[in-house]
Every structure is written in structure tokens, then in C-alpha cells.
Amino acid sequence: MKTDIDVTESVFKQIDNSWEREVQFLQKLCQFPSTLGNEASIQQFIADFLENEVGLSVTKVIPNPEKLSSHPGYSKPEWSYDERPVVIGEYHAEGKKKGKSVIFQGHIDVVSPEPVSFWEHHPWGAEIVGNKLYGRGTADMKSGVAAMIYALKAIQDAGIKLSSDVIIKTVTEEECTGNGALAAIEEGFKADAVLIPEPVLGQRALIAQVGVIWVRIKVKGLGAHTERADKAVNSIIESYKMINALLDFECELNRKNKNKAFANHPHPYNINIGKIHSGDWPSTVPSECTVEARVGFPPGVKPEDIKNELKAYLLAASEKDDWLRRNPPEIEFYGFHAEGFSIDPNQALFDVLNEAHTYVVKKPLEFGSFTATTDARFYNLYYDIPATCYGPTGEGLHAPNEWVDLDSVKTVTKTYAAFLLKWCGYSDYMIKKDKN
Ligand SMILES: [Zn+2]
């Protein structure tokens, strides 16, 4: 008679046997330059794969800002959702459902690889050197997408029938709003738990993350020809005052808010000056400078509240300056409107993940907190569905020469497969078949 271990091992053998195909699939994913606005072709490729190779029923959902705008987790975009679907593949368990259902979710949007000249391997080349796969999105997070799809595929290919439903989602907009993830949940694609193979903590489970907002500050100057620059006001120089105020705000945030989940972190709330735009001519004093920043803040604080607090802080700082008092900066928010969260690791999702992880890695599962945001927030904050991240290991996320460790991709594929068997349960289809 077959034991649970036999079944798990037969699935692992399947993962080993199809490993080359999994790597090729991952390389293919990494060759799509799926930055914001360019997700259609990778989503079509994945939709076809899920339907034809994994036998799932596939749905596409286009986020509708009008429908989503009243949701507390909605972030304001400044772009259209035309031809930018979220892809959802459903495995429907046959017969009586015994176990629990699960969603595997990964984002296929990636950030820009610029400056490309800083890369030693082409960002869309998916080059393999040793056990490293290089390219934009290899770690964050197409490797996780490949792992979650191949975990389910290996179970199918081993002839095992899971006893509960599995939903595979590949979402857009994780890197700027999260509206892709939100739209798919609002369309009704829910389950008992969610696993997101983000690489941010490697093979540790995420139990807390910070909140994130984006702010845009427009600082006016008094433009002129440089012959009279001494009588003009240079908006670039004026913008320093707002940048310094942002950095002061960051210091205060880290000093005063000791959230329990980040108590041991020396600096959890980062403010990043990510974009600055001004001027178009060396001999012209610029009239306007736009600064854009990403602001991290503690779990438990509402995005709306931190926005109000930051705006008041920046305006108070501008009050101290002669020019800025008379010409206050314009402050607006777009993109991320993401609340932080922390969840209790003492629950079934983590118990089963620990069991699967320990079986594969031979060490108990560790937990961690993340100083940025992931789509896990939606499930934990608004739907009472426990969600965590557990993914491959890599480096260079949002930086040149991003890579993922392929051995870790295989580990995660196996852990996910072991998780699926435990969490969803399976029928004795194979056992009976073997006996005959
Ligand atoms: Zn990511």
C-alpha cells in the first residue's frame, strides 16, 4: 500500500524529471519585457499554458477602476487597464471535497531594467550561468510563478487527484498599485488560504509587511535666463527643501513608531526619492521641479492617515521658507495606497507550510517581516483569508544584474507540491490503480 511519503516522492520524481522543462518555461517567462503596460503577451502565453498543459479552466479579468474605487485597498492609477488582464486558472476537484482550497498567486509585472548598460547579462536574455538565471524579473518574481505552476502540474502529471480546489493567479500591477490582485478577488476568486512565491524572504514565511504610499511634490521656481539667475528662483534648489523634509519625516517615523512586528529592525520605514524631474536647458533657470517618493509606514496605520500627516508635515516645512511659504508646493498621491499588516503564525496555513518545508529542506520553517509591500495584504486585511509569501532566493531585485538561484526554485516547487498534497488532500486514485 502506498503511503503519504510514497505519493509525495512520486510527485518529487515528477518535478525532477520535468526540471529542464520548468527551467525552459521560466526562461520563456523572463524573456517577456513585461513592464507596466506590456503585460498582454506574457499573460496570453500563461493563459494558454494553464489551459493546454495544466488542464485548468482559465478566466481573464480586466481591472475596472470604477468598480474598485470605493474599496479601501484600491490605489489610484494614472494609466489605462486596456489589454492588461489578470489571468486565473482553476483546478476543480472532482467528487466530494475533503481538504482545503488554496490560491497560488504571482505577479508578472516587472520594474524597468534601466540603465541597461549597467547589466552584465541582458535583462531579457534569461541567461544561465552555473545555477543562476539572470534577468529582470527572474527573482521578482517569475521564478515563483514557474514554481507554483509546476508544483500543480507535477501533481497532475503524477496522476494524483487533489481533493480540493486550487486557483492559480498571475496578476498585474503588483509593483505600483495591487489593483490586479484586488480585481481578481473582487470577481470572486477566493480560497481558504493564499501562497505568494515572492522572493523577498526566500524560504521563510512572511508574517508582516509595512504600508506603502507614493507621493508627488511639485515645487515652483521663478524661471529666467541665467544672466539674471541671481534674481530668479531655481526650482531644483527649492526642491532640496522638500527632499530634506521627506528625510526628516523618515527619521521621525522610524524613531517614534516601534511596531512589534518590526521591533528588531533598525530602519523598517524607508522613504525613497525615486524620481526627480526638472529643467531642460543648462542656461535656463527651471520653473518647476517634480519629486516623487515612496513612503513606507507601520502596520496598523491607515494609508489615508499617513497621507494627511505627511502632507501637513511638508506644508509646515514649507512655511519656514520665504519662497515656499508664498509658493506652497503642490502635494498629491497616486499609485500605492497600501496598508501594512501582521498575522499570527500560529495557524493551519503556517503549520502545513512548515510541514512541507521541513520535509524538503530538513529544517523548521522560519518567519520574517518585510519592509516593503506585497499583494498578500488584500487577503489578510480585507477578506480574512490568511496569505503569506514563501519563494525562491535571488538578488538584484529592482537593480541591475538580477538573478535567481535555480536550486531554490526547485526547492520551492517541491515545497509547494508537498503543501498542496497536505492542504488539499488527494484521492486514492493512484493507489487503486497500482493495486489492479
Ligand atoms: Zn515582487
Tab-separated table of C-alpha atoms and ligand atoms in Angstrom:
chain	number	residue	atom	x	y	z
A	1	MET	CA	0.000	0.000	0.000
A	2	LYS	CA	1.175	3.482	-0.849
A	3	THR	CA	1.956	5.863	1.994
A	4	ASP	CA	1.832	9.646	2.017
A	5	ILE	CA	5.590	9.594	1.634
A	6	ASP	CA	5.381	7.400	-1.472
A	7	VAL	CA	2.895	9.798	-3.030
A	8	THR	CA	4.990	12.839	-2.167
A	9	GLU	CA	8.119	11.158	-3.508
A	10	SER	CA	6.378	10.199	-6.751
A	11	VAL	CA	5.470	13.879	-7.235
A	12	PHE	CA	9.056	14.924	-6.431
A	13	LYS	CA	10.293	12.457	-9.022
A	14	GLN	CA	7.963	14.106	-11.498
A	15	ILE	CA	9.447	17.523	-10.588
A	16	ASP	CA	12.980	16.161	-11.098
A	17	ASN	CA	12.026	14.617	-14.426
A	18	SER	CA	10.394	17.787	-15.750
A	19	TRP	CA	13.007	20.123	-14.286
A	20	GLU	CA	14.546	21.041	-17.641
A	21	ARG	CA	11.108	21.908	-18.989
A	22	GLU	CA	10.376	24.002	-15.901
A	23	VAL	CA	13.613	25.952	-16.413
A	24	GLN	CA	12.788	26.496	-20.087
A	25	PHE	CA	9.307	27.685	-19.118
A	26	LEU	CA	10.860	30.094	-16.620
A	27	GLN	CA	13.350	31.355	-19.203
A	28	LYS	CA	10.495	31.983	-21.610
A	29	LEU	CA	8.631	33.995	-18.935
A	30	CYS	CA	11.759	36.053	-18.298
A	31	GLN	CA	12.139	36.914	-21.978
A	32	PHE	CA	8.857	38.864	-21.968
A	33	PRO	CA	9.657	42.522	-21.142
A	34	SER	CA	6.503	42.751	-19.031
A	35	THR	CA	6.869	46.231	-17.586
A	36	LEU	CA	3.773	48.331	-16.839
A	37	GLY	CA	1.578	48.430	-19.950
A	38	ASN	CA	3.364	45.492	-21.615
A	39	GLU	CA	1.787	42.504	-19.895
A	40	ALA	CA	-0.630	41.280	-22.586
A	41	SER	CA	1.645	38.837	-24.390
A	42	ILE	CA	3.021	37.096	-21.277
A	43	GLN	CA	-0.498	36.791	-19.888
A	44	GLN	CA	-1.701	35.186	-23.115
A	45	PHE	CA	1.270	32.792	-23.025
A	46	ILE	CA	0.489	31.817	-19.413
A	47	ALA	CA	-3.257	31.514	-20.081
A	48	ASP	CA	-2.573	29.118	-22.969
A	49	PHE	CA	-0.127	27.108	-20.860
A	50	LEU	CA	-2.529	26.784	-17.928
A	51	GLU	CA	-5.307	25.679	-20.229
A	52	ASN	CA	-3.401	23.329	-22.522
A	53	GLU	CA	-0.590	21.990	-20.347
A	54	VAL	CA	-2.110	22.034	-16.857
A	55	GLY	CA	-5.739	21.445	-17.823
A	56	LEU	CA	-7.154	24.385	-15.884
A	57	SER	CA	-10.205	26.429	-16.767
A	58	VAL	CA	-8.914	29.914	-17.467
A	59	THR	CA	-10.567	33.284	-16.928
A	60	LYS	CA	-9.190	36.736	-17.659
A	61	VAL	CA	-10.165	39.733	-15.557
A	62	ILE	CA	-9.517	43.325	-16.574
A	63	PRO	CA	-9.396	45.614	-13.517
A	64	ASN	CA	-12.186	48.172	-13.603
A	65	PRO	CA	-11.215	51.304	-11.635
A	66	GLU	CA	-14.849	52.439	-11.424
A	67	LYS	CA	-15.872	49.210	-9.720
A	68	LEU	CA	-12.835	49.101	-7.441
A	69	SER	CA	-12.565	52.758	-6.454
A	70	SER	CA	-14.686	52.510	-3.285
A	71	HIS	CA	-12.599	49.621	-1.920
A	72	PRO	CA	-10.298	50.624	0.982
A	73	GLY	CA	-7.397	48.773	-0.666
A	74	TYR	CA	-7.774	50.466	-4.035
A	75	SER	CA	-4.860	52.547	-5.316
A	76	LYS	CA	-5.326	55.348	-7.817
A	77	PRO	CA	-3.656	54.563	-11.158
A	78	GLU	CA	-2.682	57.122	-13.794
A	79	TRP	CA	-2.910	54.695	-16.712
A	80	SER	CA	-5.415	52.515	-18.505
A	81	TYR	CA	-6.132	48.802	-17.960
A	82	ASP	CA	-6.876	48.085	-21.611
A	83	GLU	CA	-5.385	44.743	-22.703
A	84	ARG	CA	-3.784	44.213	-19.320
A	85	PRO	CA	-5.670	41.254	-17.853
A	86	VAL	CA	-5.149	39.239	-14.726
A	87	VAL	CA	-5.095	35.521	-15.575
A	88	ILE	CA	-6.853	32.997	-13.362
A	89	GLY	CA	-6.578	29.250	-13.809
A	90	GLU	CA	-8.888	26.979	-11.790
A	91	TYR	CA	-8.390	23.365	-10.828
A	92	HIS	CA	-11.749	21.950	-9.775
A	93	ALA	CA	-11.508	18.908	-7.537
A	94	GLU	CA	-13.857	16.145	-8.565
A	95	GLY	CA	-16.261	14.397	-6.218
A	96	LYS	CA	-16.527	15.086	-2.525
A	97	LYS	CA	-14.159	17.822	-1.367
A	98	LYS	CA	-12.094	16.767	1.612
A	99	GLY	CA	-9.271	19.212	2.134
A	100	LYS	CA	-8.990	22.969	1.934
A	101	SER	CA	-8.699	25.145	-1.119
A	102	VAL	CA	-5.754	27.391	-1.908
A	103	ILE	CA	-4.729	30.221	-4.188
A	104	PHE	CA	-1.229	30.459	-5.606
A	105	GLN	CA	-0.596	33.958	-6.829
A	106	GLY	CA	2.330	35.588	-8.577
A	107	HIS	CA	2.791	38.913	-10.323
A	108	ILE	CA	4.139	39.023	-13.851
A	109	ASP	CA	4.743	42.771	-13.978
A	110	VAL	CA	8.357	43.790	-13.525
A	111	VAL	CA	10.102	47.110	-12.980
A	112	SER	CA	12.224	48.723	-15.685
A	113	PRO	CA	15.743	47.343	-16.086
A	114	GLU	CA	17.190	50.785	-16.843
A	115	PRO	CA	20.028	51.637	-17.020
A	116	VAL	CA	20.539	48.572	-19.197
A	117	SER	CA	24.218	49.487	-19.724
A	118	PHE	CA	24.805	48.557	-16.063
A	119	TRP	CA	23.908	44.910	-16.734
A	120	GLU	CA	26.488	42.220	-17.401
A	121	HIS	CA	23.747	39.906	-18.729
A	122	HIS	CA	20.974	41.155	-20.978
A	123	PRO	CA	17.917	41.908	-18.802
A	124	TRP	CA	15.602	39.960	-21.165
A	125	GLY	CA	18.155	37.320	-22.163
A	126	ALA	CA	17.354	34.771	-19.408
A	127	GLU	CA	20.972	33.651	-19.415
A	128	ILE	CA	22.043	30.823	-17.131
A	129	VAL	CA	25.493	30.808	-15.547
A	130	GLY	CA	26.083	27.956	-13.111
A	131	ASN	CA	22.927	27.717	-11.021
A	132	LYS	CA	21.996	31.375	-11.526
A	133	LEU	CA	19.432	32.628	-14.001
A	134	TYR	CA	19.948	36.311	-14.845
A	135	GLY	CA	17.416	38.879	-15.985
A	136	ARG	CA	14.799	41.378	-14.900
A	137	GLY	CA	12.024	39.546	-13.090
A	138	THR	CA	13.934	36.282	-12.670
A	139	ALA	CA	13.731	36.561	-8.880
A	140	ASP	CA	10.905	39.126	-8.621
A	141	MET	CA	9.011	37.033	-9.403
A	142	LYS	CA	8.728	34.903	-12.490
A	143	SER	CA	10.678	32.057	-10.854
A	144	GLY	CA	7.961	31.893	-8.215
A	145	VAL	CA	5.319	31.853	-10.942
A	146	ALA	CA	7.081	28.930	-12.651
A	147	ALA	CA	7.430	27.091	-9.317
A	148	MET	CA	3.759	27.398	-8.364
A	149	ILE	CA	2.554	26.301	-11.806
A	150	TYR	CA	4.960	23.362	-11.982
A	151	ALA	CA	4.073	22.238	-8.459
A	152	LEU	CA	0.453	21.774	-9.503
A	153	LYS	CA	1.448	20.378	-12.891
A	154	ALA	CA	3.705	17.743	-11.283
A	155	ILE	CA	0.815	16.514	-9.146
A	156	GLN	CA	-1.404	16.296	-12.213
A	157	ASP	CA	1.291	14.565	-14.249
A	158	ALA	CA	1.875	12.048	-11.461
A	159	GLY	CA	-1.788	11.101	-11.849
A	160	ILE	CA	-2.844	12.333	-8.430
A	161	LYS	CA	-6.231	13.982	-7.945
A	162	LEU	CA	-6.304	16.717	-5.342
A	163	SER	CA	-9.412	16.711	-3.174
A	164	SER	CA	-9.902	20.454	-3.055
A	165	ASP	CA	-9.810	23.369	-5.476
A	166	VAL	CA	-6.654	25.211	-6.461
A	167	ILE	CA	-6.584	28.618	-8.103
A	168	ILE	CA	-3.516	29.897	-9.923
A	169	LYS	CA	-3.451	33.652	-10.447
A	170	THR	CA	-0.900	35.622	-12.427
A	171	VAL	CA	-1.573	39.265	-11.665
A	172	THR	CA	-0.538	42.666	-12.982
A	173	GLU	CA	0.305	45.877	-11.107
A	174	GLU	CA	1.911	44.373	-8.017
A	175	GLU	CA	4.736	46.890	-8.428
A	176	CYS	CA	2.570	50.027	-8.378
A	177	THR	CA	-0.990	49.567	-7.087
A	178	GLY	CA	-2.011	45.971	-6.435
A	179	ASN	CA	-5.198	46.595	-8.403
A	180	GLY	CA	-4.637	43.427	-10.453
A	181	ALA	CA	-4.768	41.251	-7.337
A	182	LEU	CA	-7.691	43.226	-5.931
A	183	ALA	CA	-9.732	42.948	-9.145
A	184	ALA	CA	-9.397	39.145	-9.197
A	185	ILE	CA	-10.549	38.792	-5.571
A	186	GLU	CA	-13.457	41.147	-6.166
A	187	GLU	CA	-14.511	38.949	-9.104
A	188	GLY	CA	-14.948	36.175	-6.548
A	189	PHE	CA	-11.752	34.147	-6.880
A	190	LYS	CA	-11.214	33.257	-3.220
A	191	ALA	CA	-9.994	30.249	-1.266
A	192	ASP	CA	-9.110	29.091	2.266
A	193	ALA	CA	-5.523	30.370	2.090
A	194	VAL	CA	-3.058	32.056	-0.227
A	195	LEU	CA	0.588	31.411	-1.043
A	196	ILE	CA	2.582	34.012	-2.935
A	197	PRO	CA	6.048	32.902	-4.074
A	198	GLU	CA	7.700	36.322	-3.716
A	199	PRO	CA	11.462	36.018	-3.277
A	200	VAL	CA	11.645	38.712	-0.612
A	201	LEU	CA	12.356	36.408	2.322
A	202	GLY	CA	13.464	33.346	0.373
A	203	GLN	CA	12.246	30.135	2.009
A	204	ARG	CA	10.982	31.922	5.093
A	205	ALA	CA	7.324	32.748	5.580
A	206	LEU	CA	6.153	36.341	5.628
A	207	ILE	CA	4.146	37.327	8.704
A	208	ALA	CA	4.261	41.141	8.489
A	209	GLN	CA	4.857	43.895	5.984
A	210	VAL	CA	4.896	47.685	6.058
A	211	GLY	CA	2.411	50.011	4.401
A	212	VAL	CA	3.408	51.921	1.272
A	213	ILE	CA	2.222	55.122	-0.421
A	214	TRP	CA	3.588	57.167	-3.308
A	215	VAL	CA	3.760	60.955	-3.135
A	216	ARG	CA	4.399	63.551	-5.830
A	217	ILE	CA	5.588	67.030	-4.869
A	218	LYS	CA	5.656	69.865	-7.396
A	219	VAL	CA	7.895	72.758	-6.375
A	220	LYS	CA	7.652	76.040	-8.245
A	221	GLY	CA	10.539	78.350	-9.021
A	222	LEU	CA	10.798	81.649	-10.867
A	223	GLY	CA	12.245	80.830	-14.262
A	224	ALA	CA	14.635	83.146	-16.068
A	225	HIS	CA	17.628	83.409	-18.337
A	226	THR	CA	20.778	82.663	-16.361
A	227	GLU	CA	22.086	86.202	-16.965
A	228	ARG	CA	19.673	87.161	-14.176
A	229	ALA	CA	19.774	83.912	-12.191
A	230	ASP	CA	20.625	85.875	-9.045
A	231	LYS	CA	17.134	87.423	-9.206
A	232	ALA	CA	15.356	84.191	-10.198
A	233	VAL	CA	14.347	81.211	-8.070
A	234	ASN	CA	15.674	77.825	-9.109
A	235	SER	CA	13.028	75.131	-8.602
A	236	ILE	CA	15.645	72.377	-8.403
A	237	ILE	CA	17.345	74.101	-5.485
A	238	GLU	CA	13.963	74.795	-3.842
A	239	SER	CA	13.078	71.114	-4.155
A	240	TYR	CA	16.028	70.241	-1.870
A	241	LYS	CA	13.995	71.691	0.986
A	242	MET	CA	11.150	69.284	0.316
A	243	ILE	CA	13.550	66.360	-0.068
A	244	ASN	CA	15.141	67.241	3.263
A	245	ALA	CA	11.699	67.459	4.850
A	246	LEU	CA	10.905	63.983	3.490
A	247	LEU	CA	14.107	62.632	5.012
A	248	ASP	CA	13.303	64.283	8.366
A	249	PHE	CA	9.861	62.687	8.240
A	250	GLU	CA	11.521	59.321	7.628
A	251	CYS	CA	13.739	59.782	10.706
A	252	GLU	CA	10.750	60.619	12.889
A	253	LEU	CA	8.723	57.711	11.582
A	254	ASN	CA	11.483	55.251	12.416
A	255	ARG	CA	12.171	56.840	15.797
A	256	LYS	CA	8.650	57.059	17.159
A	257	ASN	CA	6.747	54.067	15.794
A	258	LYS	CA	8.012	50.835	17.258
A	259	ASN	CA	5.630	48.336	15.734
A	260	LYS	CA	6.004	44.921	17.347
A	261	ALA	CA	6.498	43.134	14.027
A	262	PHE	CA	9.492	45.356	13.258
A	263	ALA	CA	10.842	45.800	16.787
A	264	ASN	CA	14.177	44.219	15.876
A	265	HIS	CA	14.550	46.048	12.591
A	266	PRO	CA	16.841	49.099	12.799
A	267	HIS	CA	15.090	51.030	9.993
A	268	PRO	CA	11.887	49.481	8.683
A	269	TYR	CA	10.206	52.559	7.155
A	270	ASN	CA	12.156	53.727	4.156
A	271	ILE	CA	11.373	56.823	2.156
A	272	ASN	CA	12.848	56.561	-1.283
A	273	ILE	CA	13.309	59.588	-3.518
A	274	GLY	CA	12.637	57.620	-6.690
A	275	LYS	CA	12.078	60.240	-9.369
A	276	ILE	CA	13.064	63.842	-9.887
A	277	HIS	CA	12.279	65.858	-12.952
A	278	SER	CA	13.106	69.425	-13.773
A	279	GLY	CA	14.723	71.670	-16.319
A	280	ASP	CA	15.588	71.240	-19.961
A	281	TRP	CA	18.443	73.622	-20.611
A	282	PRO	CA	21.689	74.394	-18.773
A	283	SER	CA	21.279	78.123	-19.379
A	284	THR	CA	17.670	78.312	-18.193
A	285	VAL	CA	16.657	78.626	-14.537
A	286	PRO	CA	13.992	75.905	-14.171
A	287	SER	CA	10.452	76.974	-13.215
A	288	GLU	CA	9.201	73.714	-11.794
A	289	CYS	CA	10.674	70.618	-10.185
A	290	THR	CA	8.719	67.415	-9.536
A	291	VAL	CA	9.898	64.973	-6.926
A	292	GLU	CA	8.307	61.550	-6.464
A	293	ALA	CA	8.897	59.338	-3.474
A	294	ARG	CA	7.810	56.038	-1.998
A	295	VAL	CA	6.983	56.170	1.697
A	296	GLY	CA	6.970	53.104	3.943
A	297	PHE	CA	4.972	53.229	7.189
A	298	PRO	CA	3.999	50.944	10.075
A	299	PRO	CA	1.273	48.273	10.012
A	300	GLY	CA	-1.811	49.497	11.831
A	301	VAL	CA	-1.663	52.963	10.244
A	302	LYS	CA	-4.224	53.728	7.537
A	303	PRO	CA	-2.807	54.984	4.221
A	304	GLU	CA	-5.219	57.937	4.334
A	305	ASP	CA	-3.881	58.980	7.753
A	306	ILE	CA	-0.223	58.820	6.766
A	307	LYS	CA	-1.021	60.831	3.628
A	308	ASN	CA	-2.634	63.569	5.720
A	309	GLU	CA	0.217	63.511	8.203
A	310	LEU	CA	2.883	63.719	5.516
A	311	LYS	CA	1.107	66.491	3.651
A	312	ALA	CA	0.788	68.565	6.833
A	313	TYR	CA	4.462	67.910	7.628
A	314	LEU	CA	5.657	69.061	4.202
A	315	LEU	CA	3.454	72.156	4.279
A	316	ALA	CA	4.724	73.023	7.787
A	317	ALA	CA	8.292	72.704	6.468
A	318	SER	CA	7.500	74.992	3.542
A	319	GLU	CA	6.046	77.557	5.967
A	320	LYS	CA	9.553	78.059	7.347
A	321	ASP	CA	10.862	79.166	3.971
A	322	ASP	CA	10.233	82.580	2.437
A	323	TRP	CA	9.712	81.437	-1.124
A	324	LEU	CA	7.849	78.219	-0.364
A	325	ARG	CA	5.509	79.956	2.077
A	326	ARG	CA	4.377	82.263	-0.720
A	327	ASN	CA	4.523	79.463	-3.299
A	328	PRO	CA	3.479	76.326	-1.453
A	329	PRO	CA	4.323	73.032	-3.118
A	330	GLU	CA	1.565	71.004	-4.756
A	331	ILE	CA	1.346	67.639	-2.991
A	332	GLU	CA	-0.546	64.735	-4.483
A	333	PHE	CA	-0.754	60.986	-4.104
A	334	TYR	CA	-1.137	58.288	-6.713
A	335	GLY	CA	-0.192	54.634	-7.094
A	336	PHE	CA	0.305	52.609	-3.907
A	337	HIS	CA	-2.346	53.120	-1.238
A	338	ALA	CA	-1.197	50.023	0.619
A	339	GLU	CA	-1.806	49.321	4.273
A	340	GLY	CA	0.672	47.177	6.209
A	341	PHE	CA	-0.321	44.083	8.188
A	342	SER	CA	0.906	41.425	10.546
A	343	ILE	CA	-0.621	37.974	11.020
A	344	ASP	CA	-0.485	35.263	13.629
A	345	PRO	CA	1.905	32.482	12.561
A	346	ASN	CA	0.037	30.034	14.821
A	347	GLN	CA	-2.493	28.824	12.293
A	348	ALA	CA	-3.040	25.968	9.886
A	349	LEU	CA	-1.546	27.680	6.824
A	350	PHE	CA	1.831	28.002	8.540
A	351	ASP	CA	1.617	24.576	10.185
A	352	VAL	CA	1.169	22.873	6.839
A	353	LEU	CA	3.755	25.069	5.122
A	354	ASN	CA	6.159	24.223	7.941
A	355	GLU	CA	5.477	20.521	7.467
A	356	ALA	CA	6.111	20.748	3.715
A	357	HIS	CA	9.190	22.954	4.133
A	358	THR	CA	10.691	20.734	6.829
A	359	TYR	CA	10.146	17.647	4.700
A	360	VAL	CA	12.005	19.226	1.755
A	361	VAL	CA	14.634	21.412	3.463
A	362	LYS	CA	15.140	19.321	6.628
A	363	LYS	CA	14.954	22.418	8.799
A	364	PRO	CA	11.969	24.051	10.504
A	365	LEU	CA	10.284	26.977	8.793
A	366	GLU	CA	11.362	30.439	9.917
A	367	PHE	CA	9.285	33.598	9.773
A	368	GLY	CA	10.119	37.127	8.723
A	369	SER	CA	8.820	40.656	8.256
A	370	PHE	CA	9.211	42.639	5.050
A	371	THR	CA	9.975	46.360	4.756
A	372	ALA	CA	8.009	46.702	1.521
A	373	THR	CA	4.566	45.636	0.355
A	374	THR	CA	3.177	42.550	-1.406
A	375	ASP	CA	-0.271	41.547	-2.641
A	376	ALA	CA	-0.699	39.370	0.463
A	377	ARG	CA	-2.148	42.444	2.172
A	378	PHE	CA	-5.503	42.275	0.376
A	379	TYR	CA	-6.374	38.793	1.630
A	380	ASN	CA	-5.183	39.407	5.183
A	381	LEU	CA	-6.693	42.856	5.626
A	382	TYR	CA	-9.997	42.774	3.765
A	383	TYR	CA	-11.109	39.170	3.245
A	384	ASP	CA	-9.995	37.288	6.344
A	385	ILE	CA	-8.082	34.822	4.175
A	386	PRO	CA	-4.615	34.045	5.554
A	387	ALA	CA	-1.922	34.833	2.989
A	388	THR	CA	1.840	34.583	3.125
A	389	CYS	CA	4.900	34.752	0.896
A	390	TYR	CA	7.456	31.965	0.542
A	391	GLY	CA	9.641	31.897	-2.530
A	392	PRO	CA	12.935	31.278	-4.279
A	393	THR	CA	16.191	33.032	-3.399
A	394	GLY	CA	17.786	35.688	-5.546
A	395	GLU	CA	19.440	39.080	-5.632
A	396	GLY	CA	19.337	42.343	-7.522
A	397	LEU	CA	15.606	42.892	-7.201
A	398	HIS	CA	14.805	46.289	-8.799
A	399	ALA	CA	18.538	46.644	-9.552
A	400	PRO	CA	20.960	45.704	-12.353
A	401	ASN	CA	22.019	42.051	-12.727
A	402	GLU	CA	19.019	40.499	-11.001
A	403	TRP	CA	19.318	36.734	-10.667
A	404	VAL	CA	17.563	33.785	-9.100
A	405	ASP	CA	19.141	30.664	-7.650
A	406	LEU	CA	17.718	27.793	-9.710
A	407	ASP	CA	18.270	25.255	-6.907
A	408	SER	CA	15.978	27.341	-4.734
A	409	VAL	CA	13.333	27.329	-7.488
A	410	LYS	CA	13.344	23.529	-7.411
A	411	THR	CA	13.137	23.539	-3.597
A	412	VAL	CA	10.135	25.858	-3.694
A	413	THR	CA	8.455	23.766	-6.404
A	414	LYS	CA	8.785	20.709	-4.163
A	415	THR	CA	7.675	22.506	-1.017
A	416	TYR	CA	4.613	23.796	-2.838
A	417	ALA	CA	3.805	20.352	-4.194
A	418	ALA	CA	4.129	18.838	-0.702
A	419	PHE	CA	1.965	21.670	0.638
A	420	LEU	CA	-0.732	21.015	-1.966
A	421	LEU	CA	-0.888	17.297	-1.109
A	422	LYS	CA	-1.241	18.037	2.596
A	423	TRP	CA	-3.505	21.061	2.395
A	424	CYS	CA	-5.899	19.953	-0.317
A	425	GLY	CA	-5.718	16.226	0.347
A	426	TYR	CA	-5.875	13.754	-2.529
A	427	SER	CA	-7.886	10.771	-3.590
A	428	ASP	CA	-6.540	7.226	-3.618
A	429	TYR	CA	-6.881	7.073	-7.380
A	430	MET	CA	-3.237	6.116	-7.873
A	431	ILE	CA	-3.218	3.568	-5.085
A	432	LYS	CA	-6.192	1.706	-6.531
A	433	LYS	CA	-4.735	1.902	-9.995
A	434	ASP	CA	-1.426	0.480	-8.755
A	435	LYS	CA	-3.155	-2.377	-6.982
A	436	ASN	CA	-5.038	-3.523	-10.069
B	1	ZN	ZN	7.588	41.053	-6.300
